[in-house]
PDB file of C-alpha atoms in Angstrom:
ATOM      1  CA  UNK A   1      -3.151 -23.251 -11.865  1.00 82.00           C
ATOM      2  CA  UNK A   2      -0.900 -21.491  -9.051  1.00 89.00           C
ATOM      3  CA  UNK A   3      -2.070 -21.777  -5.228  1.00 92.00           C
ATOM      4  CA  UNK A   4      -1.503 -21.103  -2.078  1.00 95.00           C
ATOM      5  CA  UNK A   5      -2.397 -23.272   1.003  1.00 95.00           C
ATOM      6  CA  UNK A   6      -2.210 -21.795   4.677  1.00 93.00           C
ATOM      7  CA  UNK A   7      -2.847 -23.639   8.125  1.00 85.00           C
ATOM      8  CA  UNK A   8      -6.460 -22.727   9.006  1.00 82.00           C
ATOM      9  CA  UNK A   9      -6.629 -19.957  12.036  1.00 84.00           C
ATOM     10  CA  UNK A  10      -7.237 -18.573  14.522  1.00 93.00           C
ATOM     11  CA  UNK A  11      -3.970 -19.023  16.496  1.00 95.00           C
ATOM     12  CA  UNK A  12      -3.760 -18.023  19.637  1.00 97.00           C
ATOM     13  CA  UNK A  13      -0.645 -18.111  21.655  1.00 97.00           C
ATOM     14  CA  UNK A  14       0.905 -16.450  24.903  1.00 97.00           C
ATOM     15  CA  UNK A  15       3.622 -14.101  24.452  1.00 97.00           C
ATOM     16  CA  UNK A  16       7.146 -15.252  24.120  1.00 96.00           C
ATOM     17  CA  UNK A  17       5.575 -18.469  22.756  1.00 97.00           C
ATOM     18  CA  UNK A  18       7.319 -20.367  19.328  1.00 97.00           C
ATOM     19  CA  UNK A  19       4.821 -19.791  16.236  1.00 97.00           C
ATOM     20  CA  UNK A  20       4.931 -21.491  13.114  1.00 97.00           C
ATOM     21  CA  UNK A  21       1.895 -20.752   9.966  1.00 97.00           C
ATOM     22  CA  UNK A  22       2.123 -23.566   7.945  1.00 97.00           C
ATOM     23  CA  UNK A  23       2.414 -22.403   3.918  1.00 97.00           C
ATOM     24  CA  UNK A  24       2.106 -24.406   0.849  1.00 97.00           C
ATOM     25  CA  UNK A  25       2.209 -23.885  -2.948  1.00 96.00           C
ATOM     26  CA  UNK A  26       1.322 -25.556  -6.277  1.00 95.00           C
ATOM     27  CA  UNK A  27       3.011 -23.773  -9.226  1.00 92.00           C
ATOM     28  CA  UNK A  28       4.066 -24.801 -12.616  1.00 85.00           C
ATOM     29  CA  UNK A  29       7.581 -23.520 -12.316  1.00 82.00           C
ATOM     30  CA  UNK A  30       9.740 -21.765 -10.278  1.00 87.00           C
ATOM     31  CA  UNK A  31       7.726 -18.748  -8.393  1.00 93.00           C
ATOM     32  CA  UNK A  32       9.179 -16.514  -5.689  1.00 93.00           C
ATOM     33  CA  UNK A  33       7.527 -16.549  -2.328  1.00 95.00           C
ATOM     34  CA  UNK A  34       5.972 -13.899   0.176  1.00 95.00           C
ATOM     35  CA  UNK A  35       4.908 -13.432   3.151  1.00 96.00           C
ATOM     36  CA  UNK A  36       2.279 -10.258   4.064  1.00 95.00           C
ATOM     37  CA  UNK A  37       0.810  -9.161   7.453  1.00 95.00           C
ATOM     38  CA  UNK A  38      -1.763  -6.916   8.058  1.00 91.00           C
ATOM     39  CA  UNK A  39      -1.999  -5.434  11.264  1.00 90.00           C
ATOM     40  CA  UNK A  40      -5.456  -3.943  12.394  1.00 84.00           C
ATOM     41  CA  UNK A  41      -6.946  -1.350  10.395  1.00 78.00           C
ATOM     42  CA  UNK A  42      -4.058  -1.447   7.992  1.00 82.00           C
ATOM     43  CA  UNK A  43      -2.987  -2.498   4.381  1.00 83.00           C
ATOM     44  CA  UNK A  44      -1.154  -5.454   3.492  1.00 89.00           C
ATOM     45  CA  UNK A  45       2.651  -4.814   4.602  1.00 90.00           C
ATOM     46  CA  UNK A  46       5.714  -7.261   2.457  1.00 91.00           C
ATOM     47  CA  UNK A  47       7.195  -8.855   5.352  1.00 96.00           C
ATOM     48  CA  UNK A  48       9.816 -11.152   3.863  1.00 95.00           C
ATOM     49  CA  UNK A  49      10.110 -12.673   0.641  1.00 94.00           C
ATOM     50  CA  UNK A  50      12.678 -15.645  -1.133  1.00 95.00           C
ATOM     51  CA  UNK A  51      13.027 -15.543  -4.779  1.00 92.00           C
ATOM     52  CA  UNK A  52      14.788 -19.069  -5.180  1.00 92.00           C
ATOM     53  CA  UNK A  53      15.012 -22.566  -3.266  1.00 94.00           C
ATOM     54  CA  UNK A  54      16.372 -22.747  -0.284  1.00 95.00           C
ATOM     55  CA  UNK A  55      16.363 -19.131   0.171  1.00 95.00           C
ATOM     56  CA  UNK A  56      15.786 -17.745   3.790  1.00 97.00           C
ATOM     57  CA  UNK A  57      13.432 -14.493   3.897  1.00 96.00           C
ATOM     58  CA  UNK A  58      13.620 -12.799   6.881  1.00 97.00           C
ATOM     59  CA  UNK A  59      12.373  -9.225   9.012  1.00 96.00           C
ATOM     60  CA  UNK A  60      10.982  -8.376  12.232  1.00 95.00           C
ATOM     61  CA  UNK A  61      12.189 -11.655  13.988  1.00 97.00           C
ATOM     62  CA  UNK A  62      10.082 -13.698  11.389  1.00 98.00           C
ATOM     63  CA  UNK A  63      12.200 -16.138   8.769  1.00 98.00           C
ATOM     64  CA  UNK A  64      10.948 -18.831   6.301  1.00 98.00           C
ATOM     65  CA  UNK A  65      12.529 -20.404   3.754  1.00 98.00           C
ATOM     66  CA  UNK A  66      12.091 -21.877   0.449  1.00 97.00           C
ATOM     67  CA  UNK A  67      11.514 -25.586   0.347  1.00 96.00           C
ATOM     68  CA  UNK A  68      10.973 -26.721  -3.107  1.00 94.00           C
ATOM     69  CA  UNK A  69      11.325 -30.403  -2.584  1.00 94.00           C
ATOM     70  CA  UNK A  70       7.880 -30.042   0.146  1.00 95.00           C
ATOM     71  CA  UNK A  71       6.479 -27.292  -1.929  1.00 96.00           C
ATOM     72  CA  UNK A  72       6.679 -25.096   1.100  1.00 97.00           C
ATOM     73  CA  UNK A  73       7.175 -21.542   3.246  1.00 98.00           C
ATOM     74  CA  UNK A  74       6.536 -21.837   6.355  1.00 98.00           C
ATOM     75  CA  UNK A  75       6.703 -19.188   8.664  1.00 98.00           C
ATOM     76  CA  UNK A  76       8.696 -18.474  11.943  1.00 98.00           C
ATOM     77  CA  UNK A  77       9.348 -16.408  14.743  1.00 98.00           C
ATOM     78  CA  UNK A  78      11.034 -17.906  17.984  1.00 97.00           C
ATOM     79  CA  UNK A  79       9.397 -15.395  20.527  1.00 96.00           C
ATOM     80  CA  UNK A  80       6.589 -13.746  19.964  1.00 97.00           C
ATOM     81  CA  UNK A  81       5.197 -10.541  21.105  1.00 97.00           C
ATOM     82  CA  UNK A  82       1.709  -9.113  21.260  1.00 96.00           C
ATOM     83  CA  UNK A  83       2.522  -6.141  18.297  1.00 96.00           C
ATOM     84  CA  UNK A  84       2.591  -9.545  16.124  1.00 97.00           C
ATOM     85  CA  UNK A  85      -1.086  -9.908  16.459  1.00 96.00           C
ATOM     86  CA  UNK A  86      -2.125  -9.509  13.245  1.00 95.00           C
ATOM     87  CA  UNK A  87      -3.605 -11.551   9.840  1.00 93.00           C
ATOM     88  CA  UNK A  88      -0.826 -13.023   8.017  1.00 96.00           C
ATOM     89  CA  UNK A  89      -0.972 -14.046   4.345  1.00 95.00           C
ATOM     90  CA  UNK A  90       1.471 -16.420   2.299  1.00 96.00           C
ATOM     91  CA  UNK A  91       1.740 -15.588  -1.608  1.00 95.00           C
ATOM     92  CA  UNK A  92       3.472 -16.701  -5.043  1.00 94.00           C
ATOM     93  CA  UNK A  93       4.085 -14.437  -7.512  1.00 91.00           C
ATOM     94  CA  UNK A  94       5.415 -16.506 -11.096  1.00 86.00           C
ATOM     95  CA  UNK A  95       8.737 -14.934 -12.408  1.00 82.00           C
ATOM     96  CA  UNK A  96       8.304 -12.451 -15.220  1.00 77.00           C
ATOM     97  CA  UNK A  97       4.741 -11.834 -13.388  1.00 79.00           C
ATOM     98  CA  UNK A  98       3.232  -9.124 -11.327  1.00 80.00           C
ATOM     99  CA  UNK A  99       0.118 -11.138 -10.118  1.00 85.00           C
ATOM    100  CA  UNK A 100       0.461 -12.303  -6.610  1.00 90.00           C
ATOM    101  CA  UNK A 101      -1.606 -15.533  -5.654  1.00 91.00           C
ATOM    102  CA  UNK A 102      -2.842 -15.121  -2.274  1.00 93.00           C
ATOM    103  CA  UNK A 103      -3.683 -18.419   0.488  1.00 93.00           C
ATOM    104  CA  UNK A 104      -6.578 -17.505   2.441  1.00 90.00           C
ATOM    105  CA  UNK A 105      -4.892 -15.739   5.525  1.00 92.00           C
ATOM    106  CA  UNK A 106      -4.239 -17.129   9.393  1.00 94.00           C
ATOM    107  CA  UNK A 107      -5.361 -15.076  12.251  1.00 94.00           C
ATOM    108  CA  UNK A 108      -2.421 -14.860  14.886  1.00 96.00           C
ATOM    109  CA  UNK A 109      -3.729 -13.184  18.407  1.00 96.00           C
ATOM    110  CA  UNK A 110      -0.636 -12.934  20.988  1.00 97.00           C
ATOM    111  CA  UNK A 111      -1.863 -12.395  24.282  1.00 96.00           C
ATOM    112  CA  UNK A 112       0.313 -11.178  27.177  1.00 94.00           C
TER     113      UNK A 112
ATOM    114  CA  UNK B   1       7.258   2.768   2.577  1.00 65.00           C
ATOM    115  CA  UNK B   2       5.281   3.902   0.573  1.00 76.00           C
ATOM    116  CA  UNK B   3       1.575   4.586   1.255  1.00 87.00           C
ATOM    117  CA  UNK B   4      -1.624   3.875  -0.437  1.00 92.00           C
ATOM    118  CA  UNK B   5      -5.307   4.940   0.724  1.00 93.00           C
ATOM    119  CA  UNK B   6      -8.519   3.821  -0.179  1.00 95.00           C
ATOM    120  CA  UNK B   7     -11.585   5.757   0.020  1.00 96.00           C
ATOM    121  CA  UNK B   8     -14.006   5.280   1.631  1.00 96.00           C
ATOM    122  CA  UNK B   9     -13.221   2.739   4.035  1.00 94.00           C
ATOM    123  CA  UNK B  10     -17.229   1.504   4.437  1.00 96.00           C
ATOM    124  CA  UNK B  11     -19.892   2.088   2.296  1.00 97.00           C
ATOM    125  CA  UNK B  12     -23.445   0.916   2.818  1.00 97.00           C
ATOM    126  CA  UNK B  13     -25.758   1.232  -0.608  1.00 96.00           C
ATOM    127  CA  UNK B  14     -29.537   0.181  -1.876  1.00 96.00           C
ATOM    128  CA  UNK B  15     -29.674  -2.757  -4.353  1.00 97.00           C
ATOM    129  CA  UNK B  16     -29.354  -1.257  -7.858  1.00 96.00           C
ATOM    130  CA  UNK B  17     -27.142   1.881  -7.153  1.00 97.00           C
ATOM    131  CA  UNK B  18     -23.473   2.251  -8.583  1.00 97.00           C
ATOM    132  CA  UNK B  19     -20.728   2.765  -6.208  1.00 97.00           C
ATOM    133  CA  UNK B  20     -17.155   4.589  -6.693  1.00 97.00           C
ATOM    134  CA  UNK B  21     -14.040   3.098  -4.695  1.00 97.00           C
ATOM    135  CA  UNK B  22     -11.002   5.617  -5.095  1.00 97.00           C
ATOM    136  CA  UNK B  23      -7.416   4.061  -4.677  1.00 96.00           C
ATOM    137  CA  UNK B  24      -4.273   6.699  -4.387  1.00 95.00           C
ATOM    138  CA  UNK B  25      -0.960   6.197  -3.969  1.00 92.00           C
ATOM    139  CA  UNK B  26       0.169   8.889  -1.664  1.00 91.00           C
ATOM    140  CA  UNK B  27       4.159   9.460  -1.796  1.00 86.00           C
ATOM    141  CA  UNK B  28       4.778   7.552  -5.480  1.00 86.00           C
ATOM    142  CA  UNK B  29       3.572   7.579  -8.883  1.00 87.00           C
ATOM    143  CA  UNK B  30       2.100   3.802  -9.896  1.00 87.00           C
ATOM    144  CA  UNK B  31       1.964   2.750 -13.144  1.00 84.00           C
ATOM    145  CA  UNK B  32      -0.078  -0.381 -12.073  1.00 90.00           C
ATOM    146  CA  UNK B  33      -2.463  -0.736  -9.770  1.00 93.00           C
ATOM    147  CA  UNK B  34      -4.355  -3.809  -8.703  1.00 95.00           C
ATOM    148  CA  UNK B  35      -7.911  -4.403  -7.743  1.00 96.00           C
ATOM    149  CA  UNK B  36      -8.498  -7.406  -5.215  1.00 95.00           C
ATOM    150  CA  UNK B  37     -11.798  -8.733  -3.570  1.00 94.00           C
ATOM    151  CA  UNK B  38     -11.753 -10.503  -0.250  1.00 88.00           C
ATOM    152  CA  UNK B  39     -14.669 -12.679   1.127  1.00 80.00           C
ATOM    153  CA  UNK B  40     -14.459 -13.443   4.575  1.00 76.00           C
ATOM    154  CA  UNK B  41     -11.948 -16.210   5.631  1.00 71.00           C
ATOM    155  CA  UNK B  42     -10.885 -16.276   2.248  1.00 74.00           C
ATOM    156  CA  UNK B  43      -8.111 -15.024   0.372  1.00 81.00           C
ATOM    157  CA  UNK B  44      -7.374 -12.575  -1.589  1.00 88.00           C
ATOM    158  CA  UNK B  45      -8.773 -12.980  -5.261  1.00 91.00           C
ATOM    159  CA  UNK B  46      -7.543 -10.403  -7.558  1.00 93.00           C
ATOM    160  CA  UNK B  47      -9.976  -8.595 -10.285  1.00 95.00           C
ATOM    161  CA  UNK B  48      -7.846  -6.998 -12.533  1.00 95.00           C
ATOM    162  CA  UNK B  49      -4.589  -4.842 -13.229  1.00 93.00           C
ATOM    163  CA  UNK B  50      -4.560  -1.455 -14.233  1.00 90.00           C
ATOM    164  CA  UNK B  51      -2.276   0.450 -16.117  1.00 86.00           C
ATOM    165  CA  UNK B  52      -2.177   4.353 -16.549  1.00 83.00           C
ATOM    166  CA  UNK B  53      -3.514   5.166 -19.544  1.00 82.00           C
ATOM    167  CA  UNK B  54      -4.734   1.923 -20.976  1.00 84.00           C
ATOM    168  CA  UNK B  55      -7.683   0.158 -20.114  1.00 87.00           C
ATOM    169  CA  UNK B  56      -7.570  -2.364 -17.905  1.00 92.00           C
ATOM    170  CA  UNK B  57      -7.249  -6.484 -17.755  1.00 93.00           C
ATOM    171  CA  UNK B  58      -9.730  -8.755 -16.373  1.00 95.00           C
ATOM    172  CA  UNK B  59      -9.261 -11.633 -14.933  1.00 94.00           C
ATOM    173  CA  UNK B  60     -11.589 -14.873 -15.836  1.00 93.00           C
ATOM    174  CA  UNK B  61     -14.510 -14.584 -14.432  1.00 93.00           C
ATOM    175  CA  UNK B  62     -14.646 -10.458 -13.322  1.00 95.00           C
ATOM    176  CA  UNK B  63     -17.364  -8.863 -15.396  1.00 94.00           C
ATOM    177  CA  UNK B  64     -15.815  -5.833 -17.053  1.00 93.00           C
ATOM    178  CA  UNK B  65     -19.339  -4.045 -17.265  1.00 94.00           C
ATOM    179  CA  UNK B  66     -20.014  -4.637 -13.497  1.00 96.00           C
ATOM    180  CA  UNK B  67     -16.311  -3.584 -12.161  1.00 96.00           C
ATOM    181  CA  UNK B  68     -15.358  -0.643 -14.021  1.00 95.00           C
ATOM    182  CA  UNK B  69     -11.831   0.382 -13.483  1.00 94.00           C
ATOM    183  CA  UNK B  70     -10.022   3.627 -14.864  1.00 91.00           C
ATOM    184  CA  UNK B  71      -6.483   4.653 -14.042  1.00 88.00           C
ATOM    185  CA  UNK B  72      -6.654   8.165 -15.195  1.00 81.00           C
ATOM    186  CA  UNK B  73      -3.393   9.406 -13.834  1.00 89.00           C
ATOM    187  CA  UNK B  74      -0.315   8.021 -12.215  1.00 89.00           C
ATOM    188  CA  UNK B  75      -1.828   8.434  -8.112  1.00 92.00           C
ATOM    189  CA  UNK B  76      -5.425   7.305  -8.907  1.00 93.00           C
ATOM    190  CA  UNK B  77      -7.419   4.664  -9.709  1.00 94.00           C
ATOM    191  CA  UNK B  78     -11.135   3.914  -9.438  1.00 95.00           C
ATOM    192  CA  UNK B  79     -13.200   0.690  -9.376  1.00 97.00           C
ATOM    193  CA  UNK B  80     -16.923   1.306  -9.753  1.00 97.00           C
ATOM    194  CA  UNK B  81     -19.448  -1.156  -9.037  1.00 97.00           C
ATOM    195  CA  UNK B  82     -22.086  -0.840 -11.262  1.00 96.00           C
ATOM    196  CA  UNK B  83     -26.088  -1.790 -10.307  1.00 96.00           C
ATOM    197  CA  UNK B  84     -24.894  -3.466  -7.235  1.00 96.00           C
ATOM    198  CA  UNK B  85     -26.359  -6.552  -5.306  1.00 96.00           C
ATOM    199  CA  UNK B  86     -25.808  -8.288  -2.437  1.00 95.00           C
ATOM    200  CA  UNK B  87     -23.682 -10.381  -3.753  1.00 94.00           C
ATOM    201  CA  UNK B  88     -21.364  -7.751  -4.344  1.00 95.00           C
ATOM    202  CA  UNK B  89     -20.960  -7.074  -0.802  1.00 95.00           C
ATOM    203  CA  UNK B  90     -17.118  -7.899   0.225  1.00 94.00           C
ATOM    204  CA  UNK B  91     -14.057  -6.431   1.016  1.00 93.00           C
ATOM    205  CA  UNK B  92     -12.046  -4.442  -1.778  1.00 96.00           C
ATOM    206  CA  UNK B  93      -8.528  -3.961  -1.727  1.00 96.00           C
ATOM    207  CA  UNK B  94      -6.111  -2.368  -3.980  1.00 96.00           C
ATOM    208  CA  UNK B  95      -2.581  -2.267  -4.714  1.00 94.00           C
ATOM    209  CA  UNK B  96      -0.145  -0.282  -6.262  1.00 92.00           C
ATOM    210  CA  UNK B  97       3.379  -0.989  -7.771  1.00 85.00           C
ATOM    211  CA  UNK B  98       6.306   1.375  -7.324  1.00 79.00           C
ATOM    212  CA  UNK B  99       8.172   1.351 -10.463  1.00 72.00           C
ATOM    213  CA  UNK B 100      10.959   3.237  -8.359  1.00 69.00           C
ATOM    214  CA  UNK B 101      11.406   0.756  -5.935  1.00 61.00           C
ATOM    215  CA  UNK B 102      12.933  -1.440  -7.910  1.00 58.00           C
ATOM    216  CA  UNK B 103      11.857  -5.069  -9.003  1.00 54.00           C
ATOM    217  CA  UNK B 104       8.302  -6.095 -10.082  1.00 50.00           C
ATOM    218  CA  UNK B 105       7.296  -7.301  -6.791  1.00 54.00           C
ATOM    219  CA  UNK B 106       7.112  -4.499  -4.780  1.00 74.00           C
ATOM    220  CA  UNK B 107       2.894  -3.876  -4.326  1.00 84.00           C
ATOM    221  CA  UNK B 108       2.092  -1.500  -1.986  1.00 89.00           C
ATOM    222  CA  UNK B 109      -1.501  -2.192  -0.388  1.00 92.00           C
ATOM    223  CA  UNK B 110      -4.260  -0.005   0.808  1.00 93.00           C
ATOM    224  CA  UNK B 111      -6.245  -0.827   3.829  1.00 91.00           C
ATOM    225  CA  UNK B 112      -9.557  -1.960   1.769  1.00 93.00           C
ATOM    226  CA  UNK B 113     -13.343  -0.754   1.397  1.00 96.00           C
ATOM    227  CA  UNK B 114     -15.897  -2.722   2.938  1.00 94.00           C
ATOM    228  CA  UNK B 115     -19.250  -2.884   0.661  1.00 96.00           C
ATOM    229  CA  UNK B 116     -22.582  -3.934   1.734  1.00 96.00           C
ATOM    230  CA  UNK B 117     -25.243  -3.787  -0.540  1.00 96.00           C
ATOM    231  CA  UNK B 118     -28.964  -3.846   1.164  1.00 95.00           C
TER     232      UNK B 118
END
């Protein structure tokens, strides 16, 4: 079946540092790809998303993009800034499906 | 965006008792909601989908009889956990889908319920 592989947290970094979260995905055919946060206290929020290979999603600062020859998403963001702390979650949703497939989350504290 | 609450945010409850977890979507009218359960440092696994009106789909491995779900209206949907244990205790989360919004991805997510069963 679908899955969803994320780089194991915490992360810690200093502000203004480079982050990449790892992402992976096993699917049968051709899914689109997410990306969710969820800051403190909050729901999950759609942060970007790519629909087809090679696709770039991208909000907020953060990108990824849609590598179907490594099966991956990884995400991005070139400086980041203590409002990023959050939990962020990679997902695959199948086309003609509403069922999102979650990885297991990565922990991402910025400190100042 | 649109918003989505859960209520209640905690709930603590004896071994044996049933308990009610309301989801509501706020500013839009959801034809499909989504029940998830979270253990910690895990993902997300969803339950089941429901649709207004209809009852609702399981997925392998939920026990309908133990997670009862009804989606009596377009803004609410409930997911009661029937003769709890502690092995019920987790994090619930549900979703909601904006038809409006356009495309079938769009889930809007509450902020979960956190169970513990004593």
């Amino acid at each position: 079946g679908n899955s969803v592989t994320q780089m194991e947290g915490p992360v810690t970094l200093s502000e203004e540092a480079f982050l990449t979260i790892n992402c992976t995905y096993t699917a049968t055919g051709y899914p689109s790809l997410f990306w969710y946060v969820q800051y403190p206290g909050e729901g999950l929020q759609l942060l970007l998303k790519a629909t087809k290979a090679d696709d770039k999603g991208s909000n907020k600062g953060f990108e990824a993009t849609y590598r179907k020859e490594t099966t991956s998403f990884h995400l991005e963001k070139g400086s980041v800034q203590v409002s990023d702390s959050a939990v962020y979650f990679c997902a695959l949703r199948d086309k003609g499906a509403q069922k999102l497939v979650f990885g297991q989350g990565t922990r991402l504290t910025i400190n100042p | 965006g649109a918003v989505v609450s859960q209520h209640p945010s905690r709930v603590i409850c004896k071994s044996g008792t049933s308990v009610k977890i309301e989801c509501r979507s706020l500013d839009f009218q959801a034809t499909t909601m989504f029940w998830y359960r979270q253990f910690p440092k895990q993902s997300l696994m969803l339950m089941a989908t429901s649709n207004e009106g209809s009852k609702a789909t399981y997925e392998q491995g939920v026990e309908k009889d133990k997670f009862l779900i009804n989606h009596a209206s377009l803004t609410l949907s409930t997911l009661t956990v029937t003769s709890a244990h502690p092995e019920d205790s987790s994090f619930y989360i549900c979703s909601a889908r904006d038809p409006g919004s356009g495309g079938s991805d769009t889930q809007y997510f509450g902020p979960g319920t956190r169970l513990t069963v004593l």
